[in-house]
Amino acid sequence: MRRLGNTRGRRRTFRTVAAGAVCSAALAAVTAVPAQAGEHGVPHWELKATGTPDVRFRGLSAVGRDTAWVAGTGGTVLRTTDGGASWRNVSPPGAADLQFRDIEAFDARRAVVLAIGEGEASRVYRTEDGGATWTESFRNTDAKAFYDCLTFFDSRHGLAMSDPVDGKFRILSTADGGRSWKVLPSKGMPAALDGEAGFAASGQCLVSSGPSDVWLATGGGARARVLHSADRGLTWTAADTPIPAGDPAKGVFALAFRDRTHGLAVGGDYRADQASPQAAARTSDAGRDWRPAATPPPAYRSGAAWLPHSRTAALAVGPTGTDLTTDGGRTWRTVDTGSYDTVDCAPDLGCWAAGEQGRVARLER
């Protein structure tokens, strides 16, 4: 969405990690976080110095507890392979004027990053050598398009989405790991509402689960909607959510699905001086119906992630804090008051968050 774009479902890391005794114990500790987060021994965000205080990281991809990628303003991409003890600046050359808002990493060497903006500012870059070199694989040439988010079903098949062009959201598709892209036909996409668009806030306005299901979050229109496709973006259905809309600053900012049926939506009003009631919703039928949280987060939230190997626990983050649910999104409680824009968890329980002033943190016990 241009309004936030001028100023990020579930991440796919394509690694299979067994949910053994270590993961089970760690998960139990995370979901037992008391209200007094920060108490000794309690899981909490531990900041990892990135040395980039002027960068806002809205793109994040957690490969594991040791490896993560972040992408942000000033064309910045960082990568760690030692749990955040050190970060390597692997930014694409010549990208200093770009705004990176989404990054999807397959492992420590392969990643795809999206730059947002009008016209040619929307671009996709790909690396196969840990960021030592990058290839620009897509540059938007349609002045009416504005790309917000991307997602991958597996290491080859992925999609990116643009705000509506000629009345419909535009979907870009790749079948070779991001090396090449093509615009999908729009005949299977329902018409957009007046003023409706996506929010390039955390890289989570387009998320996928499994081999073919994908969801698209919207705001800015009369209703905040979630669009769902079960055929990798060829045909879509739209469903209203209870998250408030009716204003360019309001709507669904992030989605997270733990499987093809169970999902979370978070959002609200991103303006700091505005309240965000009903800032979260949940679905158990692939997004056909959305129910409001009985106890939602207390403020606008821009990112969400399920805790791996849990059917009920998830995190939501925003500029005023982090919230935890342990009942599948019915109720949320604040466990941290630090500012983060996006959150992502890997199968080995490596959970990361990122945001303004170069802030990157890992969940620690």
C-alpha atoms as one frame of an Amber mdcrd trajectory, in Angstrom:
protein
   0.000   0.000   0.000   1.442   3.334  -0.981   0.407   5.088   2.241   2.628
   2.890   4.363   4.917   1.950   1.498   6.231   5.515   1.255   7.240   5.791
   4.797   5.558  -8.015   6.125   1.677 -16.162   7.000   3.732 -18.125   7.714
   7.341 -17.990   6.571   8.641 -20.882   4.539  12.240 -21.851   5.414  12.191
 -25.205   3.628  13.946 -27.069   6.407  12.604 -30.141   8.167  13.495 -30.318
  11.842  12.105 -33.047  14.101  10.019 -31.885  17.025  12.013 -33.832  19.579
  12.422 -33.543  23.300  14.550 -30.383  23.116  11.992 -28.534  20.988   9.141
 -29.732  23.185  10.850 -28.447  26.322  11.672 -25.105  24.722   8.117 -24.709
  23.442   6.695 -25.440  26.875   8.872 -22.711  28.330   7.863 -20.173  25.678
   4.143 -20.754  26.135   4.494 -20.404  29.892   5.605 -16.749  29.688   4.105
 -14.879  32.674   2.890 -11.299  32.565   6.213 -10.127  34.018   8.312 -10.762
  30.931  11.972 -10.161  31.666  11.916 -12.187  34.883  15.001 -14.411  35.214
  14.650 -17.632  33.221  11.574 -16.451  31.339  11.655 -16.464  27.501  12.244
 -12.939  26.228  13.554 -11.007  23.234  17.312 -10.531  23.395  18.546  -7.722
  21.170  21.370  -8.565  18.788  23.565  -5.622  17.807  23.449  -5.063  14.050
  25.398  -1.805  13.850  22.677  -0.242  11.667  20.791   2.270  13.867  19.436
   4.181  10.874  17.810   1.169   9.191  14.252  -0.070   9.709  13.961  -3.800
   9.099  10.505  -4.857   7.924  11.743  -7.917   6.018  12.796 -10.969   8.033
  13.395 -14.651   7.304  14.335 -17.059  10.088  16.229 -20.084   8.799  17.025
 -21.301  12.322  18.395 -20.247  15.685  21.782 -19.587  14.094  20.828 -18.225
  10.679  18.511 -15.336   9.824  18.203 -12.660   7.151  16.793  -9.136   7.535
  16.000  -6.526   4.886  15.113  -2.881   5.240  15.515   0.734   4.293  18.448
   2.054   2.302  18.591  -1.154   0.278  20.013  -2.950   3.325  20.247  -6.733
   3.691  22.019  -8.361   6.644  22.690 -12.033   7.387  23.826 -13.842  10.523
  25.005 -17.451  10.779  26.064 -17.360  14.425  22.814 -16.549  16.203  23.163
 -12.792  15.901  26.616 -12.510  17.476  27.760 -10.943  14.214  26.038  -9.670
  11.077  27.361  -9.431   7.554  26.126  -6.623   5.341  25.219  -8.439   2.120
  23.200  -5.642   0.500  22.852  -5.758  -3.288  25.140  -3.193  -4.956  23.446
  -0.078  -6.247  20.330  -0.581  -4.112  20.804   2.241  -1.613  17.721   4.099
  -2.870  15.446   1.061  -2.544  13.130   0.046   0.304  13.340  -3.678   1.001
  10.189  -4.889   2.766  10.211  -8.671   2.354  12.836 -11.409   2.211  12.389
 -15.168   1.863  15.426 -17.352   2.584  15.709 -21.023   1.714  18.915 -21.517
   3.713  22.114 -19.655   4.630  23.069 -19.146   0.982  19.846 -18.718  -1.009
  17.406 -15.833  -0.547  14.975 -13.674  -2.522  14.338 -10.049  -1.516  11.595
  -7.635  -2.595  11.900  -3.865  -2.949   8.619  -1.948  -2.844   7.465   1.227
  -4.531   5.784   2.689  -7.561   6.914   1.675 -11.019  10.526   0.558 -11.285
  11.089   0.899  -7.541   9.385  -2.504  -7.197  12.107  -5.080  -7.837  13.147
  -8.607  -6.909  16.742  -9.727  -6.292  18.067 -13.239  -5.766  21.301 -14.632
  -4.300  22.736 -18.152  -4.264  25.989 -17.423  -2.429  24.931 -15.886   0.868
  24.643 -12.388  -0.564  28.131 -12.185  -2.037  26.450 -11.582  -5.403  22.878
 -10.734  -6.384  20.890 -10.985  -9.598  18.008  -8.631 -10.309  15.336 -11.035
 -11.549  12.361  -8.668 -11.821  11.835  -4.948 -12.303   8.306  -3.604 -12.535
   7.653  -1.522 -15.637   3.956  -0.743 -15.034   3.561   2.672 -13.406   0.224
   1.538 -11.919   1.730  -1.433 -10.038   3.175  -1.316  -6.519   4.448  -4.612
  -5.097   4.090  -5.223  -1.361   4.925  -8.822  -0.376   6.149 -12.178  -1.632
   5.920 -15.790  -0.463   7.194 -19.226  -1.488   5.427 -22.598  -1.421   8.721
 -24.458  -1.779  12.215 -23.706  -3.048  10.977 -23.226  -6.615   7.396 -21.943
  -6.591   6.501 -18.520  -5.259   4.287 -15.467  -5.701   4.493 -11.720  -5.229
   1.540  -9.356  -5.017   0.915  -5.808  -6.150  -1.756  -3.323  -5.140  -4.693
  -3.334  -7.567  -4.008  -2.572 -11.207  -7.107  -1.813 -13.282  -9.317  -2.799
 -10.341  -7.704  -6.105  -9.328  -4.743  -7.199  -7.235  -1.875  -8.255  -9.485
  -0.038 -11.544  -8.837   3.488 -12.316 -10.007   4.614 -15.960 -10.187   7.905
 -17.849 -10.290   8.531 -21.569 -10.864  12.336 -21.513 -10.735  13.144 -20.177
  -7.281  12.827 -16.514  -8.204  15.116 -16.553 -11.238  12.266 -15.457 -13.515
   8.760 -14.063 -12.967   5.525 -13.693 -14.926   2.266 -11.878 -14.250  -0.640
 -14.286 -13.737  -3.988 -13.757 -15.526  -6.390 -11.594 -13.517  -9.629 -13.333
 -14.501  -9.644 -15.437 -11.323  -9.141 -12.424  -9.029 -12.225 -10.706  -7.553
 -12.575  -6.968  -7.959 -10.864  -4.799  -5.379 -12.853  -2.452  -3.181 -12.459
   1.289  -3.605  -9.207   2.293  -1.921  -8.250  -1.306  -1.127  -4.575  -2.287
  -1.152  -1.950  -4.240   0.768   0.300  -3.010   3.566   4.061  -3.322   3.011
   4.591  -3.375   6.760   6.174  -6.729   7.601   6.391  -8.926   4.531   3.306
 -10.818   5.740   0.499  -9.454   3.573   0.979 -12.492   1.317   1.591 -15.849
   3.016   1.400 -19.510   2.025   1.044 -22.926   3.639   1.589 -26.270   1.956
   2.047 -26.807  -1.777  -0.704 -24.569  -3.160  -2.606 -22.458  -0.587  -1.918
 -18.733  -0.343  -3.637 -15.806   1.393  -3.562 -12.056   0.706  -4.358  -9.419
   3.363  -5.970  -6.084   2.547  -6.843  -2.737   4.072  -7.746   0.774   3.073
 -11.188  -0.161   1.745 -14.593  -0.215   3.405 -13.837  -3.699   4.762 -10.626
  -5.424   5.777 -10.505  -8.608   3.744  -8.447 -11.760   3.282  -8.287 -13.334
  -0.167  -7.515 -17.055  -0.492  -6.275 -19.135  -3.400  -5.936 -22.922  -3.336
  -4.264 -23.154  -6.757  -1.137 -21.009  -6.375  -2.802 -17.751  -7.254  -4.872
 -18.609 -10.322  -8.305 -18.225  -8.671  -9.252 -16.394  -5.475 -12.140 -15.974
  -3.039 -12.541 -13.021  -0.673 -13.754 -12.991   2.927 -14.425 -10.086   5.272
 -12.657  -9.926   8.624 -13.775  -8.184  11.839 -10.598  -6.073  11.895 -11.637
  -2.422  11.434 -11.186  -0.767   8.055 -12.783   2.167   6.248  -9.625   4.302
   6.324  -6.343   4.230   4.378  -4.457   3.511   7.630  -6.648   0.600   8.767
  -6.924  -3.062   7.873  -5.195  -6.436   8.052  -1.437  -5.941   8.090  -0.193
  -9.521   8.566  -1.321 -13.117   8.283   0.091 -16.345   9.711  -1.105 -19.879
   8.903   0.152 -22.946  10.777  -1.487 -25.240   8.208  -3.935 -24.812   5.359
  -6.941 -24.282   7.652  -5.809 -22.503  10.834  -4.762 -18.879  10.489  -4.347
 -15.578  12.300  -4.815 -12.017  11.112  -3.499  -8.930  12.905  -3.595  -5.242
  12.119  -5.517  -2.177  13.175  -4.648   1.481  12.597  -0.932   2.132  12.177
  -1.175   5.773  13.263   0.361   6.065  16.716  -2.330   8.427  18.004  -5.225
   6.183  16.990  -6.701   3.234  18.908  -6.839  -0.217  17.330  -9.728  -2.200
  18.788 -10.291  -5.698  17.429  -6.727  -5.846  16.150  -6.724  -9.654  15.721
  -8.886 -12.389  14.233  -8.640 -16.138  13.637  -9.914 -18.736  11.203 -10.195
 -22.528  11.282 -11.592 -23.047   7.783  -8.818 -21.757   5.511 -10.041 -18.187
   5.738 -13.679 -18.540   4.701 -14.812 -17.194   8.084 -12.920 -14.981  10.512
 -13.773 -14.556  14.206 -12.555 -11.670  16.369 -10.234 -12.362  19.283 -12.071
 -12.278  22.613  -9.091 -10.449  24.100  -7.159  -8.844  21.239  -3.742  -7.180
  21.395  -4.070  -3.734  22.989  -2.729  -1.853  19.964  -1.860  -2.052  16.277
   0.177  -5.114  15.324   2.038  -5.499  12.032   3.540  -9.017  12.240   2.563
 -12.496  13.419   4.067 -15.986  13.598   3.006 -19.364  14.967   5.427 -21.045
  17.333   6.671 -24.213  15.622   5.248 -27.556  16.722   2.391 -25.858  18.577
  -1.274 -25.934  17.639  -2.173 -23.014  19.912   0.769 -20.646  20.522   1.688
 -17.636  18.392   3.303 -14.204  18.638   2.176 -10.826  17.322   4.437  -7.765
  17.184   4.116  -4.052  16.585   5.720  -0.725  17.469   4.370  -0.855  21.050
   5.055  -4.464  21.961   4.822  -8.215  21.546   1.740 -10.275  22.407   1.419
 -14.008  22.981  -1.566 -16.280  22.472  -1.640 -19.802  23.861  -5.202 -20.615
  22.766  -5.015 -20.278  19.009  -5.727 -16.567  18.840  -8.748 -16.377  21.136
  -6.913 -14.291  23.714  -3.664 -12.333  23.643  -1.468 -10.856  26.376   1.466
  -8.481  26.118   4.812 -10.042  27.049   7.244  -7.352  25.849   7.012  -3.610
  25.190   9.875  -3.250  22.684   9.238  -1.978  19.155   9.223  -4.574  16.356
   7.615  -4.615  12.916   7.935  -8.268  11.945   8.457 -11.702  13.502   9.361
 -15.122  12.126  10.019 -18.579  13.590  12.011 -21.488  12.189  11.229 -25.180
  12.766  14.026 -25.504  15.342  12.256 -22.867  17.490  14.556 -20.084  16.378
  12.201 -17.120  16.648  13.377 -13.683  15.514  11.907 -10.169  15.456  13.051
  -7.009  13.666  12.076  -3.370  13.391  13.144   0.255  13.617  16.563   1.633
  14.560  18.303  -1.535  13.382  16.535  -3.618  16.029  16.834  -7.385  15.617
  16.217  -9.821  18.471  16.047 -13.570  19.075  13.744 -15.265  21.551  15.824
 -16.563  24.429  15.165 -18.596  27.550
